Amino acid sequence: LLALGATPARPCQYTPHPGTTFLGGGHDNVIRCEDSEGLDHCRARCDADSHCSGFGIYTNGSRAGRCCTKWDNLGPAAWGEGVSYLKQAAPPGCAVQPGPPVPAPPPSAPVSVSVIFRGNASFTYNKGAMIELLPDGRIAAACQAGAREGSQDQRILYTISDAQGGFDATNGWVETAPELATQGLSQWEPTLFLAPDRTLWLFFSQGSIAESHNDSFNLFAQSAGADSAYTRWSPPRLIFNTSLARPARKKMWPVNRIITTPGQKDWLLPCDWGCAPPTAAFAMRSSDAGESWQADAPIPGTALHSGCPEPAMAVVNSSTLLAMVRNTGTGFLQSWSHNNGKSWSAAVPSGVPGASSKMALQSLPAAPGAGASTLVMAWSVQSRERMALSTSTDGGESWHYYATLDNGTAVAPPESSDCYPTVLRVRDSLLTTWSTYDGGPSEANADKGYANIKLA
């Protein structure tokens, strides 16, 4: 074409707009960097935006363009605080190159899907749903929710199903620590765990959203017991101060459900050191049923320079643990431990075409005579458009597609952002929760505009 005199396509350029804050209205396609928010958090939010995939397509209704992030737009140049980057439509002559198409789903096991949390004007954003089976057969669920991701009103919400496993998607969710709502604290990444003594634990990260205030995001826990039918929570208790890590850190996120190590019965809580460099995947360990906690060494090869590692862990057999770790691009990392998680092999690509997004693991009891448990992984396929389950019977060496849970519900392709799942075995069923974003929030179309949490 160049020989015929065609003009070569020029790279897309996006203009940094100095200013303070865009607060919606006509700017609903803006990555917002709040005043005094700080470079690391703003970059992390931009990189983690559900419609961001490097130089892939950004869609919102009839608009299309490319997502603008620090790394793709400005290279190593620093951001100033209070700078917003518009996700503009591609200028004339701009060579838009969408990411690879998501392959057609394979045949799927039958699934049944419902909405268990319906977004509303108070909680337009929600993510990170976590479920746990209670002793009486009901299902406890928690999520983080607020006006938008990272807002100061972001809270841990909690609910319990009815005896048949049904949820009130509109009115049943309550805050576990309502007294903190006016203290300018933001709560992240709820993780539920029913201990052997039937105490229900809730772990989460908490801190001030204004990173320039030099505050840390530390690990907290609450508990509830059968005496209150798991409806009354203890006050939040500091479990780990990030400044005590070596080297000292500013953030940590609990990410996936606790596993109990074979024989030793230590509790391992999969965590990462935030979404800013240098981060890494690791586990918080308790050897005394949750009384005290320590941070294990990071999994080698997960000290990412951007993105959120967000690990999941599972018991393979009596001598082996598996960790799956989010990567900065398509495809997960994975690592194994043969000493109850005290050390891990160097993380290697898994071969699963997962999106750069959290996955979840569940270990099912091994069949008689089998050497390894069956592992189930819930994951976002390639661009967060599809939510799927895969299984492994060889300890994570290979994975086999099992079920399609959601093929996306956005009006315009390429994605509706089905993301952040949790998978749980309940008797003869597998339950999976995840968040779905459909281009919102939008008062005019609340069912599709707000973020909802689904259960399959």
mmCIF file of C-alpha atoms in Angstrom, residues 224-359:
data_model
loop_
_atom_site.group_PDB
_atom_site.id
_atom_site.type_symbol
_atom_site.label_atom_id
_atom_site.label_comp_id
_atom_site.label_asym_id
_atom_site.label_seq_id
_atom_site.Cartn_x
_atom_site.Cartn_y
_atom_site.Cartn_z
ATOM 1 C CA ALA A 224 -19.405 -13.519 63.822
ATOM 2 C CA GLY A 225 -20.734 -16.603 65.563
ATOM 3 C CA ALA A 226 -23.644 -19.003 65.607
ATOM 4 C CA ASP A 227 -24.972 -17.327 68.769
ATOM 5 C CA SER A 228 -26.149 -14.408 66.604
ATOM 6 C CA ALA A 229 -26.955 -16.591 63.582
ATOM 7 C CA TYR A 230 -23.902 -14.906 61.979
ATOM 8 C CA THR A 231 -25.575 -11.484 61.930
ATOM 9 C CA ARG A 232 -23.610 -9.639 64.654
ATOM 10 C CA TRP A 233 -19.986 -8.721 63.924
ATOM 11 C CA SER A 234 -17.148 -7.975 66.303
ATOM 12 C CA PRO A 235 -15.404 -4.583 65.890
ATOM 13 C CA PRO A 236 -12.638 -4.622 63.243
ATOM 14 C CA ARG A 237 -9.323 -5.871 64.660
ATOM 15 C CA LEU A 238 -5.938 -4.983 63.150
ATOM 16 C CA ILE A 239 -4.352 -8.235 61.960
ATOM 17 C CA PHE A 240 -1.244 -6.926 60.235
ATOM 18 C CA ASN A 241 0.350 -3.500 59.858
ATOM 19 C CA THR A 242 2.055 -3.166 56.479
ATOM 20 C CA SER A 243 4.865 -1.088 58.010
ATOM 21 C CA LEU A 244 5.996 -4.262 59.810
ATOM 22 C CA ALA A 245 6.676 -6.054 56.540
ATOM 23 C CA ARG A 246 10.281 -6.423 55.441
ATOM 24 C CA PRO A 247 10.779 -4.381 53.401
ATOM 25 C CA ALA A 248 8.091 -2.047 54.742
ATOM 26 C CA ARG A 249 5.052 -1.715 52.499
ATOM 27 C CA LYS A 250 2.205 0.733 52.026
ATOM 28 C CA LYS A 251 -0.603 -1.611 50.956
ATOM 29 C CA MET A 252 -1.772 -5.166 51.113
ATOM 30 C CA TRP A 253 -4.919 -6.796 49.811
ATOM 31 C CA PRO A 254 -6.412 -10.104 50.977
ATOM 32 C CA VAL A 255 -7.614 -11.623 47.722
ATOM 33 C CA ASN A 256 -8.919 -15.193 47.878
ATOM 34 C CA ARG A 257 -10.304 -17.688 50.336
ATOM 35 C CA ILE A 258 -8.138 -19.191 53.048
ATOM 36 C CA ILE A 259 -6.733 -22.688 52.583
ATOM 37 C CA THR A 260 -5.650 -24.998 55.409
ATOM 38 C CA THR A 261 -2.317 -26.708 54.894
ATOM 39 C CA PRO A 262 -2.329 -30.535 54.997
ATOM 40 C CA GLY A 263 -1.213 -32.048 58.277
ATOM 41 C CA GLN A 264 0.155 -28.823 59.750
ATOM 42 C CA LYS A 265 -3.258 -27.106 59.579
ATOM 43 C CA ASP A 266 -1.849 -23.596 59.174
ATOM 44 C CA TRP A 267 -4.223 -21.028 57.713
ATOM 45 C CA LEU A 268 -2.940 -19.394 54.513
ATOM 46 C CA LEU A 269 -4.676 -16.221 53.316
ATOM 47 C CA PRO A 270 -3.668 -15.381 49.701
ATOM 48 C CA CYS A 271 -2.632 -11.697 49.487
ATOM 49 C CA ASP A 272 -0.651 -9.249 47.399
ATOM 50 C CA TRP A 273 1.272 -6.062 48.156
ATOM 51 C CA GLY A 274 -1.096 -3.802 46.179
ATOM 52 C CA CYS A 275 -1.182 -2.827 42.513
ATOM 53 C CA ALA A 276 1.819 -0.511 42.371
ATOM 54 C CA PRO A 277 5.453 -1.538 41.876
ATOM 55 C CA PRO A 278 7.123 -3.424 43.309
ATOM 56 C CA THR A 279 4.269 -5.734 44.241
ATOM 57 C CA ALA A 280 4.148 -9.515 44.664
ATOM 58 C CA ALA A 281 1.878 -12.423 45.565
ATOM 59 C CA PHE A 282 2.278 -14.047 48.981
ATOM 60 C CA ALA A 283 0.293 -15.582 51.836
ATOM 61 C CA MET A 284 -0.474 -14.389 55.328
ATOM 62 C CA ARG A 285 0.008 -17.355 57.680
ATOM 63 C CA SER A 286 -1.522 -18.203 61.044
ATOM 64 C CA SER A 287 -0.352 -21.262 62.978
ATOM 65 C CA ASP A 288 -2.603 -20.626 65.985
ATOM 66 C CA ALA A 289 -6.140 -20.533 64.544
ATOM 67 C CA GLY A 290 -6.059 -16.827 63.708
ATOM 68 C CA GLU A 291 -4.605 -15.429 66.927
ATOM 69 C CA SER A 292 -1.413 -14.185 65.240
ATOM 70 C CA TRP A 293 -0.324 -13.681 61.656
ATOM 71 C CA GLN A 294 2.885 -13.308 59.693
ATOM 72 C CA ALA A 295 3.638 -12.510 56.049
ATOM 73 C CA ASP A 296 5.290 -15.355 54.153
ATOM 74 C CA ALA A 297 7.969 -14.676 51.537
ATOM 75 C CA PRO A 298 6.680 -13.639 48.083
ATOM 76 C CA ILE A 299 6.185 -16.251 45.376
ATOM 77 C CA PRO A 300 9.241 -15.967 43.070
ATOM 78 C CA GLY A 301 8.448 -14.387 39.728
ATOM 79 C CA THR A 302 5.412 -12.423 40.931
ATOM 80 C CA ALA A 303 7.163 -9.160 41.836
ATOM 81 C CA LEU A 304 5.313 -7.366 39.042
ATOM 82 C CA HIS A 305 6.197 -3.785 38.117
ATOM 83 C CA SER A 306 2.564 -2.921 37.451
ATOM 84 C CA GLY A 307 -0.795 -4.565 37.949
ATOM 85 C CA CYS A 308 -2.235 -6.586 40.799
ATOM 86 C CA PRO A 309 -0.965 -10.172 41.348
ATOM 87 C CA GLU A 310 -4.167 -11.254 43.164
ATOM 88 C CA PRO A 311 -3.217 -14.899 43.898
ATOM 89 C CA ALA A 312 -5.477 -17.882 44.536
ATOM 90 C CA MET A 313 -4.255 -21.027 46.314
ATOM 91 C CA ALA A 314 -5.494 -24.619 46.564
ATOM 92 C CA VAL A 315 -4.480 -27.937 48.125
ATOM 93 C CA VAL A 316 -3.473 -30.443 45.427
ATOM 94 C CA ASN A 317 -2.631 -33.411 47.668
ATOM 95 C CA SER A 318 -1.031 -34.166 51.045
ATOM 96 C CA SER A 319 2.306 -32.692 49.946
ATOM 97 C CA THR A 320 1.548 -30.063 47.291
ATOM 98 C CA LEU A 321 -0.117 -26.647 47.079
ATOM 99 C CA LEU A 322 -0.874 -24.708 43.884
ATOM 100 C CA ALA A 323 -0.926 -20.916 43.497
ATOM 101 C CA MET A 324 -2.427 -19.171 40.460
ATOM 102 C CA VAL A 325 -1.398 -15.527 40.007
ATOM 103 C CA ARG A 326 -2.768 -12.727 37.842
ATOM 104 C CA ASN A 327 -0.314 -11.418 35.242
ATOM 105 C CA THR A 328 0.010 -8.009 33.592
ATOM 106 C CA GLY A 329 -1.286 -9.378 30.272
ATOM 107 C CA THR A 330 -3.378 -12.287 29.036
ATOM 108 C CA GLY A 331 -2.506 -15.562 30.735
ATOM 109 C CA PHE A 332 -2.031 -16.478 34.390
ATOM 110 C CA LEU A 333 1.130 -17.444 36.243
ATOM 111 C CA GLN A 334 1.289 -20.533 38.443
ATOM 112 C CA SER A 335 3.576 -21.920 41.132
ATOM 113 C CA TRP A 336 3.757 -24.992 43.400
ATOM 114 C CA SER A 337 4.852 -25.557 46.986
ATOM 115 C CA HIS A 338 5.882 -28.878 48.543
ATOM 116 C CA ASN A 339 6.401 -27.633 52.112
ATOM 117 C CA ASN A 340 3.018 -26.178 53.090
ATOM 118 C CA GLY A 341 3.647 -22.853 51.364
ATOM 119 C CA LYS A 342 6.869 -21.982 53.180
ATOM 120 C CA SER A 343 8.576 -21.760 49.788
ATOM 121 C CA TRP A 344 7.276 -21.765 46.227
ATOM 122 C CA SER A 345 8.667 -22.635 42.819
ATOM 123 C CA ALA A 346 9.321 -19.777 40.394
ATOM 124 C CA ALA A 347 6.027 -18.772 38.782
ATOM 125 C CA VAL A 348 5.605 -19.869 35.157
ATOM 126 C CA PRO A 349 2.895 -19.196 32.529
ATOM 127 C CA SER A 350 -0.120 -21.463 33.003
ATOM 128 C CA GLY A 351 -1.295 -21.721 29.405
ATOM 129 C CA VAL A 352 -4.807 -20.606 30.436
ATOM 130 C CA PRO A 353 -5.813 -17.513 28.372
ATOM 131 C CA GLY A 354 -7.157 -15.645 31.377
ATOM 132 C CA ALA A 355 -7.711 -11.907 31.400
ATOM 133 C CA SER A 356 -5.495 -9.726 33.575
ATOM 134 C CA SER A 357 -7.966 -10.180 36.385
ATOM 135 C CA LYS A 358 -8.467 -12.138 39.596
ATOM 136 C CA MET A 359 -9.251 -15.839 39.369
#
